[in-house]
XYZ file of C-alpha atoms in Angstrom:
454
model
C -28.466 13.791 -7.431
C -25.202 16.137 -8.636
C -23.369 15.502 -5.486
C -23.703 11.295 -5.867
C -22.407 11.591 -9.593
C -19.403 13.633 -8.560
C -17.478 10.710 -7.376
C -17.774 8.501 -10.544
C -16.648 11.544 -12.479
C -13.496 11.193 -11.043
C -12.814 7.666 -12.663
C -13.651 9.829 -16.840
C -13.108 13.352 -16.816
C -10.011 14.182 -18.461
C -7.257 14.055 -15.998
C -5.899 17.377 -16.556
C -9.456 19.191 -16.058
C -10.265 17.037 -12.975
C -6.531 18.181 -11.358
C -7.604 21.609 -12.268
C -10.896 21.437 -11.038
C -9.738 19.781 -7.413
C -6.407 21.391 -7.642
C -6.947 25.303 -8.188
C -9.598 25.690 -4.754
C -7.403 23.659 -2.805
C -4.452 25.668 -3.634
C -6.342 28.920 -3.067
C -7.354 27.426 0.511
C -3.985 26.774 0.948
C -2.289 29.756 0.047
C -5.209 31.329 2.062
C -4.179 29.213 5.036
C -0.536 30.116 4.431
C -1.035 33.960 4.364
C -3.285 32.948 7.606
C -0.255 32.579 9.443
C 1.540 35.126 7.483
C -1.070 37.795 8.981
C -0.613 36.615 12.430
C 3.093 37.017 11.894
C 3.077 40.407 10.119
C 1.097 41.992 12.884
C 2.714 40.494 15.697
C 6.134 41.854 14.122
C 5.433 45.079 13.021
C 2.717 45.743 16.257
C 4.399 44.040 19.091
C 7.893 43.634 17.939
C 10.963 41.652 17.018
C 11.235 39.516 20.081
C 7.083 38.624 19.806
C 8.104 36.785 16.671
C 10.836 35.002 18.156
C 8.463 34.078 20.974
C 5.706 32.897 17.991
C 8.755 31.226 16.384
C 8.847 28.789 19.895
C 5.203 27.738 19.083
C 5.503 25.984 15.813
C 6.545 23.173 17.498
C 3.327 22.529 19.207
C 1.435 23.922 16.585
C 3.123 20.879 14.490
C 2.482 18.592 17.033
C -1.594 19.619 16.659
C -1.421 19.402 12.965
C 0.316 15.856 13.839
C -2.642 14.673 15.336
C -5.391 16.243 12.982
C -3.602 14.644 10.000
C -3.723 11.137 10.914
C -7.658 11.592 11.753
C -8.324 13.940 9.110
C -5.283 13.107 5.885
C -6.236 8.983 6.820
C -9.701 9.472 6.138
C -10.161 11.590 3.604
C -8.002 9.206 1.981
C -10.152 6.371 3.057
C -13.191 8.102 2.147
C -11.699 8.344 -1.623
C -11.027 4.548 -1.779
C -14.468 3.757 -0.918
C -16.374 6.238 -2.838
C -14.127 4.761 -5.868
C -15.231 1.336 -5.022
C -18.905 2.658 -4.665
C -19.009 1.793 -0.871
C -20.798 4.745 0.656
C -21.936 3.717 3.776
C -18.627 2.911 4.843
C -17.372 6.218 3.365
C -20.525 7.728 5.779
C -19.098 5.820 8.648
C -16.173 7.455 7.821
C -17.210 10.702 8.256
C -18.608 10.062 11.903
C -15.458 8.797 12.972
C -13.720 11.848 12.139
C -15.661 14.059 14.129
C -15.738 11.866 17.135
C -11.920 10.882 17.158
C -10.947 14.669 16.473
C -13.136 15.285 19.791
C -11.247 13.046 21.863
C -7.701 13.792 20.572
C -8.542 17.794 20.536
C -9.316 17.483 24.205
C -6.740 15.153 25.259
C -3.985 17.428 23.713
C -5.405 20.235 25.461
C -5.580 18.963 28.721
C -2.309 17.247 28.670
C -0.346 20.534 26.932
C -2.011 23.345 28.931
C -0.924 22.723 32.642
C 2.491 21.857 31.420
C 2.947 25.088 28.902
C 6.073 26.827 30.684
C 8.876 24.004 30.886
C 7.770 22.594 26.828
C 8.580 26.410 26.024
C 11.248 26.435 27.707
C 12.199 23.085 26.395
C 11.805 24.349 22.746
C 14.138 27.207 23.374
C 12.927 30.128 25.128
C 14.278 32.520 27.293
C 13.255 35.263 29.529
C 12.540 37.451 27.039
C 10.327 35.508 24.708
C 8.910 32.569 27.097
C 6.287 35.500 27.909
C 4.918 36.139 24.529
C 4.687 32.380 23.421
C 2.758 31.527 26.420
C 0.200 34.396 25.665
C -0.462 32.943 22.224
C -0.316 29.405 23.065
C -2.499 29.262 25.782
C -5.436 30.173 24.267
C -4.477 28.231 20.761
C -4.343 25.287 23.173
C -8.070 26.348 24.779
C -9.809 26.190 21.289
C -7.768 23.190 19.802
C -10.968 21.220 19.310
C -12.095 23.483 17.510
C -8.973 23.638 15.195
C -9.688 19.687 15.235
C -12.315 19.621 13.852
C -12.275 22.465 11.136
C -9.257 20.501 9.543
C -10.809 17.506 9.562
C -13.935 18.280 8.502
C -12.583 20.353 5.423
C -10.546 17.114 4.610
C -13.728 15.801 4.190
C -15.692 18.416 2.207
C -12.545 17.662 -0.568
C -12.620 14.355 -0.601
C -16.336 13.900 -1.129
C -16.515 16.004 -4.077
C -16.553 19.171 -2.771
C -13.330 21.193 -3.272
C -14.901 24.487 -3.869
C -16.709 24.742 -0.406
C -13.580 23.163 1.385
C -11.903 26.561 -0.104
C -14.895 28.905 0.657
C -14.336 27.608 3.958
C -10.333 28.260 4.336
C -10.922 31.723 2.546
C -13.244 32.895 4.992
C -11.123 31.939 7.396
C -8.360 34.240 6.476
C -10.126 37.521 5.604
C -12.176 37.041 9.025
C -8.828 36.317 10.851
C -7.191 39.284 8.644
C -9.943 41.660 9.798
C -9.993 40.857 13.302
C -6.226 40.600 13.706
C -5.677 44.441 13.764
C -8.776 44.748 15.802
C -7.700 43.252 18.931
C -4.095 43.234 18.252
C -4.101 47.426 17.992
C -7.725 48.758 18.488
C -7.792 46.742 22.135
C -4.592 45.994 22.916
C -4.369 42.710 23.401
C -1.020 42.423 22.057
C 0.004 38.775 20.845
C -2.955 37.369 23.057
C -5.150 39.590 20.274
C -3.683 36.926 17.515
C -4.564 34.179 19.049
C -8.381 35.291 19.707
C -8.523 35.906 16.252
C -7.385 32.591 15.008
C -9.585 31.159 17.360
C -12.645 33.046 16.293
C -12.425 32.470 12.341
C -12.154 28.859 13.069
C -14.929 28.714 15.231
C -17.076 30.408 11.759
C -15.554 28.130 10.059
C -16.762 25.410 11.958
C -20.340 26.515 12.112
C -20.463 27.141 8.143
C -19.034 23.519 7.581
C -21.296 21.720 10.404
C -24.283 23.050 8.107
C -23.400 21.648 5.014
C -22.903 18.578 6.534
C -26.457 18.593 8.162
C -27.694 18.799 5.100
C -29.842 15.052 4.205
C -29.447 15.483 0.389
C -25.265 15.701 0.605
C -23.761 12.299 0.001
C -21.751 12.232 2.886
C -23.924 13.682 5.353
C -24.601 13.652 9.414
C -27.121 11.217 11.344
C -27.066 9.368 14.369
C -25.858 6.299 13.470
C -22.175 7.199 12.227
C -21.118 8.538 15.266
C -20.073 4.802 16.605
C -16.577 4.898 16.816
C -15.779 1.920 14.126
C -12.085 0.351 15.227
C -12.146 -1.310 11.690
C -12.724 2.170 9.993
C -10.366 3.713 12.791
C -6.975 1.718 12.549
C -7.757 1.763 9.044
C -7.927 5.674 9.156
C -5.183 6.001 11.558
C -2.718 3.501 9.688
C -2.982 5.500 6.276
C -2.605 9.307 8.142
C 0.383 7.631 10.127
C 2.759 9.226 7.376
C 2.079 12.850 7.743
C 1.882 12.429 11.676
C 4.768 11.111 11.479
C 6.408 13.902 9.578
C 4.391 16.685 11.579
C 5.821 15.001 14.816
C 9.300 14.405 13.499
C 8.444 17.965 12.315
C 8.091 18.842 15.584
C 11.112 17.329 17.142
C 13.159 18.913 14.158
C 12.179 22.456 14.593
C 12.545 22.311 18.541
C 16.351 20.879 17.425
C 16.051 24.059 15.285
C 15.306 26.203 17.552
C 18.024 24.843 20.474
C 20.898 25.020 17.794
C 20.172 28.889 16.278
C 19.590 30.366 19.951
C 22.980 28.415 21.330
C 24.704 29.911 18.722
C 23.230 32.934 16.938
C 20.394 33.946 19.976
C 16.505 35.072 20.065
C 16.852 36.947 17.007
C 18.169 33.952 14.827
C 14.986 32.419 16.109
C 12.682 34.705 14.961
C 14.757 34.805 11.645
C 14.188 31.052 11.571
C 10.225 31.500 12.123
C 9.942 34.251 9.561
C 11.996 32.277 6.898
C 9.514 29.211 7.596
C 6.581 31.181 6.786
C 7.605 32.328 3.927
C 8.628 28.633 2.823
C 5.311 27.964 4.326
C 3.488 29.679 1.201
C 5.326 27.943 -1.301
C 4.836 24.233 0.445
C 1.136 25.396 0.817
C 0.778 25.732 -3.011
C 2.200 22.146 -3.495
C 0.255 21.029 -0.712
C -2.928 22.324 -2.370
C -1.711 20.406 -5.793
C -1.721 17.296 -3.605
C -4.925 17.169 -2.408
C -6.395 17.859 -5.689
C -4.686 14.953 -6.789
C -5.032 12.950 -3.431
C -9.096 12.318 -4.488
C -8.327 11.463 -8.165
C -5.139 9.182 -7.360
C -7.282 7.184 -4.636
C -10.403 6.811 -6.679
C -8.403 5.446 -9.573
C -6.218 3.276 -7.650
C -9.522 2.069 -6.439
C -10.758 1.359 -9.069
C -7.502 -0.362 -10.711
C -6.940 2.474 -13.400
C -3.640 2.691 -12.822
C -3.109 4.546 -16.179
C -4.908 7.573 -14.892
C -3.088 7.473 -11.509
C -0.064 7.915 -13.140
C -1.279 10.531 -15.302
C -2.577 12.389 -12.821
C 0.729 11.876 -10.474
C 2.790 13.432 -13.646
C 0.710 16.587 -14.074
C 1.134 16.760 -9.685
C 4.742 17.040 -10.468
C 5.196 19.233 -12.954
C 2.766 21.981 -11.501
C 4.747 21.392 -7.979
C 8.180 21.837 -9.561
C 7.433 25.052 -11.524
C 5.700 26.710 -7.932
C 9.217 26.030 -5.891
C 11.448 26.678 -8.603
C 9.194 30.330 -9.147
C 9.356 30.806 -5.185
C 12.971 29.947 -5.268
C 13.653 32.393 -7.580
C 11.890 35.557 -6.043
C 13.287 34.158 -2.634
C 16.838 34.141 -3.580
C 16.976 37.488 -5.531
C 14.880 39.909 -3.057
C 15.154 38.341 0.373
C 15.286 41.464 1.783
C 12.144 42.649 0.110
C 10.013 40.138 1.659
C 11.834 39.729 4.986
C 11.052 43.011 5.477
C 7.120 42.821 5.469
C 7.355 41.044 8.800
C 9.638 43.379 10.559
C 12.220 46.491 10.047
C 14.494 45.525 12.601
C 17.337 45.276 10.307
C 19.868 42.468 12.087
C 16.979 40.446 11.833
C 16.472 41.350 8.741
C 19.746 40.614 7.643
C 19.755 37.193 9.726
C 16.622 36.090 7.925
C 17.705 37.366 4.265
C 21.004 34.818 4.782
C 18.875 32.308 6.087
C 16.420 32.216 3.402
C 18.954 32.123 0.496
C 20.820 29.123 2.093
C 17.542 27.494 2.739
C 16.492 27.822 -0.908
C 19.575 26.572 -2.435
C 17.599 23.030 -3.261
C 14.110 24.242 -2.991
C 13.356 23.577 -6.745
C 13.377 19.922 -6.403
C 10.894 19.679 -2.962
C 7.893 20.004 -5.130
C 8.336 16.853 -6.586
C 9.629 15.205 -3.066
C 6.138 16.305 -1.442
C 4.356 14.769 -4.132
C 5.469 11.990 -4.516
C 5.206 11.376 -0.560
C 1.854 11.979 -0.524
C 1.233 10.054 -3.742
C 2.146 6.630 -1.952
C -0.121 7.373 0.692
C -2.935 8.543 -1.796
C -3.056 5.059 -3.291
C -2.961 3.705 0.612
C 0.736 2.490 0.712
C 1.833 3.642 4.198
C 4.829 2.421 4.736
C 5.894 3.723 1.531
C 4.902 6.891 2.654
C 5.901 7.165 6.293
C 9.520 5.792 5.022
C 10.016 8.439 2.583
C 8.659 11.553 5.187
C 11.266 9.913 8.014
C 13.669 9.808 5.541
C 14.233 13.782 5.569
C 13.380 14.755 9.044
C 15.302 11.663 10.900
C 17.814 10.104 8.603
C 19.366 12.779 7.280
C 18.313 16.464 8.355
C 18.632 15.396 12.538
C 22.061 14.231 12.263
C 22.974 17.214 9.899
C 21.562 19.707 13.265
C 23.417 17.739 15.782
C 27.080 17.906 13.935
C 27.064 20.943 10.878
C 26.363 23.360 13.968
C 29.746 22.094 16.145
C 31.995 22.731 13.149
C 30.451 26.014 11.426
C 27.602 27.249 13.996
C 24.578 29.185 12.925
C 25.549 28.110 9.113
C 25.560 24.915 9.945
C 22.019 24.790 11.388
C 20.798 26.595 7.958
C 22.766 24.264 5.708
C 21.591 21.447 7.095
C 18.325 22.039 5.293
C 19.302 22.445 1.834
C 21.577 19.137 2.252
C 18.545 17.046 3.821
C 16.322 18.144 0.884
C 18.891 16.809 -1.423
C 19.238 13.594 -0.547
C 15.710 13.440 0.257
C 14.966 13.891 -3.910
C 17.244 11.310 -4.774
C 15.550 8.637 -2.995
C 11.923 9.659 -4.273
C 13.316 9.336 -7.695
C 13.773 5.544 -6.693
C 11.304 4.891 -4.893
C 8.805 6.219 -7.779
C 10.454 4.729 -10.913
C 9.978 1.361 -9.131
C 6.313 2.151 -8.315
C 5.988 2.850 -12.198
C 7.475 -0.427 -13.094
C 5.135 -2.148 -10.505
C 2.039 -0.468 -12.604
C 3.230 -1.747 -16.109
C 3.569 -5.283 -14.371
C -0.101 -5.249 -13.645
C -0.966 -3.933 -17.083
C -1.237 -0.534 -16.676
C -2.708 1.654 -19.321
C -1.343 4.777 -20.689
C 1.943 4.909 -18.911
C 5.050 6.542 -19.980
């Protein structure tokens, strides 16, 4: 069967084909996802107004908090679905799959029940005011009622890559975005729903998404397929799971905590407007980190199948390509960012003090943005190849060691600039101790007689 030999191709195509072939749909579902937010965004600003974005701005938080918990379900076991389909263990790697959908049930629902009743003082809490509380509550609320649903889409498309479908995991994302695109203007203009319009929307496409992705996993002749018998929660397969995704929850909660921080420090000293210059500067950053993203998991399948299979030669070689792809998309982005800002600021709004906050805000921001590419890869390289601690320490190492204590004393000495300078500086030192971390991971590889390195 096509879809069983898949897997073993991962361990003798040529590396630079394979990244390709996992690589390019991922990063088109990612920049699809990206511009998914984007669309919300753009509408929002140029239909509702400046103030609805500041009031979307207060959301990321909790929309970090959800992507928190559907990457440690859905980033630890795809990951633990590549080990085992390397080391030809596919009943575990079915197993797998069952626990996904189950735990994304159970942590979809508990989010929403514990979130919902309490949405007004955690808005509050990540810096609203009268003016926006109003418009983040009318998005949130019903992002928070279909959150299962957002669950399990994630996950599930996790799973789609890493069991050797890429191209359907992107089919998936894509239709996401045009159906959200198309529907966006509907109800945010032809019914009036205003910002609550958005958030049917996103709510909506998922739910397609969803139903197309549930039937190509009910499909028998699919390796990784859907029966009865998986749906046993598994605790082995479950801490195991949860212990490998513990890295980017970790960094989506610290995430979480750092844009509420954020958030506190630009509307103490610059207002609502410096918030919603700080949410459209994040989406735009948001494309770029989407692209690397998608370069990750194309690699994520390749590096755990390898490492699985103790080819450490093509894990490396695969790793190499990751970085050199990643560093020529931020340096590219960092480029058009830092010469046009106002050009693209401008597609989410024509308010011009917010465009001028945001154009400032962007340029600082992208004064180290270069370098990230090869920071986010090499994070998620350690917890490809199931080193979590690794991992976990090097995505704390940004949000908590450094960028937190930047946002608690920059701001005190040189206000709003501080608060955007503290992100450029964190990213800095951040690179440096990747660079360390990674040449001693490639001198642990030639140790164990390694192939093909350097």
């Amino acid at each position: 069967m096509a879809t069983q030999r898949i897997p073993t191709a991962l361990g003798t195509e040529n590396i630079g084909k394979l990244l390709m072939q996992y690589a390019i749909p991922a990063i088109i579902a990612m920049t699809a996802s990206s511009l998914y937010n984007m669309v919300d965004s753009i509408f929002i600003g140029q239909g509702v107004g400046a103030l609805a974005i500041s009031g979307l701005a207060l959301t990321f938080p909790l929309m970090n908090l959800a992507a928190a918990f559907g990457s440690l379900v859905g980033v630890g076991a795809s990951t633990l679905v590549s080990v085992k389909l390397g080391q030809r263990d596919y009943d575990t790697a079915q197993r797998v799959l069952g626990n996904v959908v189950m735990l994304n049930v159970i942590l979809g629902l508990l989010i929403t029940f514990i979130v919902y009743p309490c949405l007004n003082p955690i808005l509050r809490f990540f810096g609203g005011s009268d003016d926006t509380m109003g418009y983040a509550r009318d998005y949130m609320s019903i992002i928070m009622i279909g959150n299962v649903v957002t669950h399990l889409y994630f996950g599930l498309n996790s799973q789609l890559r890493a069991s050797g479908h890429p191209k359907t995991a992107m089919y998936a994302t894509v239709g996401t975005v045009c159906l959200n695109a198309i529907l966006d203007p509907l109800f945010i203009f032809g019914l009036g729903w205003g910002i609550r319009g958005a958030a049917v929307a996103t709510v909506l496409s998922q739910v397609c998404a969803l139903c197309f992705q549930i039937r190509i996993f009910s499909n028998p002749n699919e390796l990784l397929h859907f029966k009865r018998s998986i749906f046993h929660l598994k605790w082995k397969i479950v801490l195991a799971s949860l212990s490998i995704g513990l890295s980017p929850f970790l960094m989506n909660l610290a995430s979480c905590f750092i844009v509420t921080l954020t958030n506190q420090g630009l509307k103490k000293y610059g207002g609502d407007l410096a918030i919603g210059a700080f949410g459209i500067v994040n989406r735009l950053l948001f494309l770029m980190v989407m692209v690397v993203i998608g370069l990750n998991q194309g690699m994520q399948p390749i590096a755990g199948y390898n490492y699985g299979a103790r080819l450490y030669g093509r894990v490396t070689g695969v790793l190499k390509k990751t970085i050199l792809y990643a560093t020529c998309v931020t340096t590219v982005g960092s480029i058009i960012g830092f010469t046009i800002p106002e050009v693209v600021v401008r597609i989410f709004t024509h308010d011009a003090e917010l465009i001028s906050i945001a154009s400032k805000g962007l340029r600082i921001v992208l004064l180290v943005f270069p370098f990230v590419g090869f920071q986010m890869v090499t994070s998620i390289f350690f917890q490809s190849i199931g080193m979590a601690s690794k991992a976990i320490f090097l995505s704390l190492t940004r949000q908590l060691v450094v960028l937190l204590p930047c946002l608690l004393i920059l701001p005190r000495f040189f206000g709003t600039a501080g608060v955007w300078f503290s992100m450029p500086t964190a990213d800095l030192i951040a690179v440096i101790i990747s660079a360390v971390m990674l040449v001693a991971q490639f001198r642990s590889f030639k140790r164990d007689g390694a192939r093909e390195l350097l």
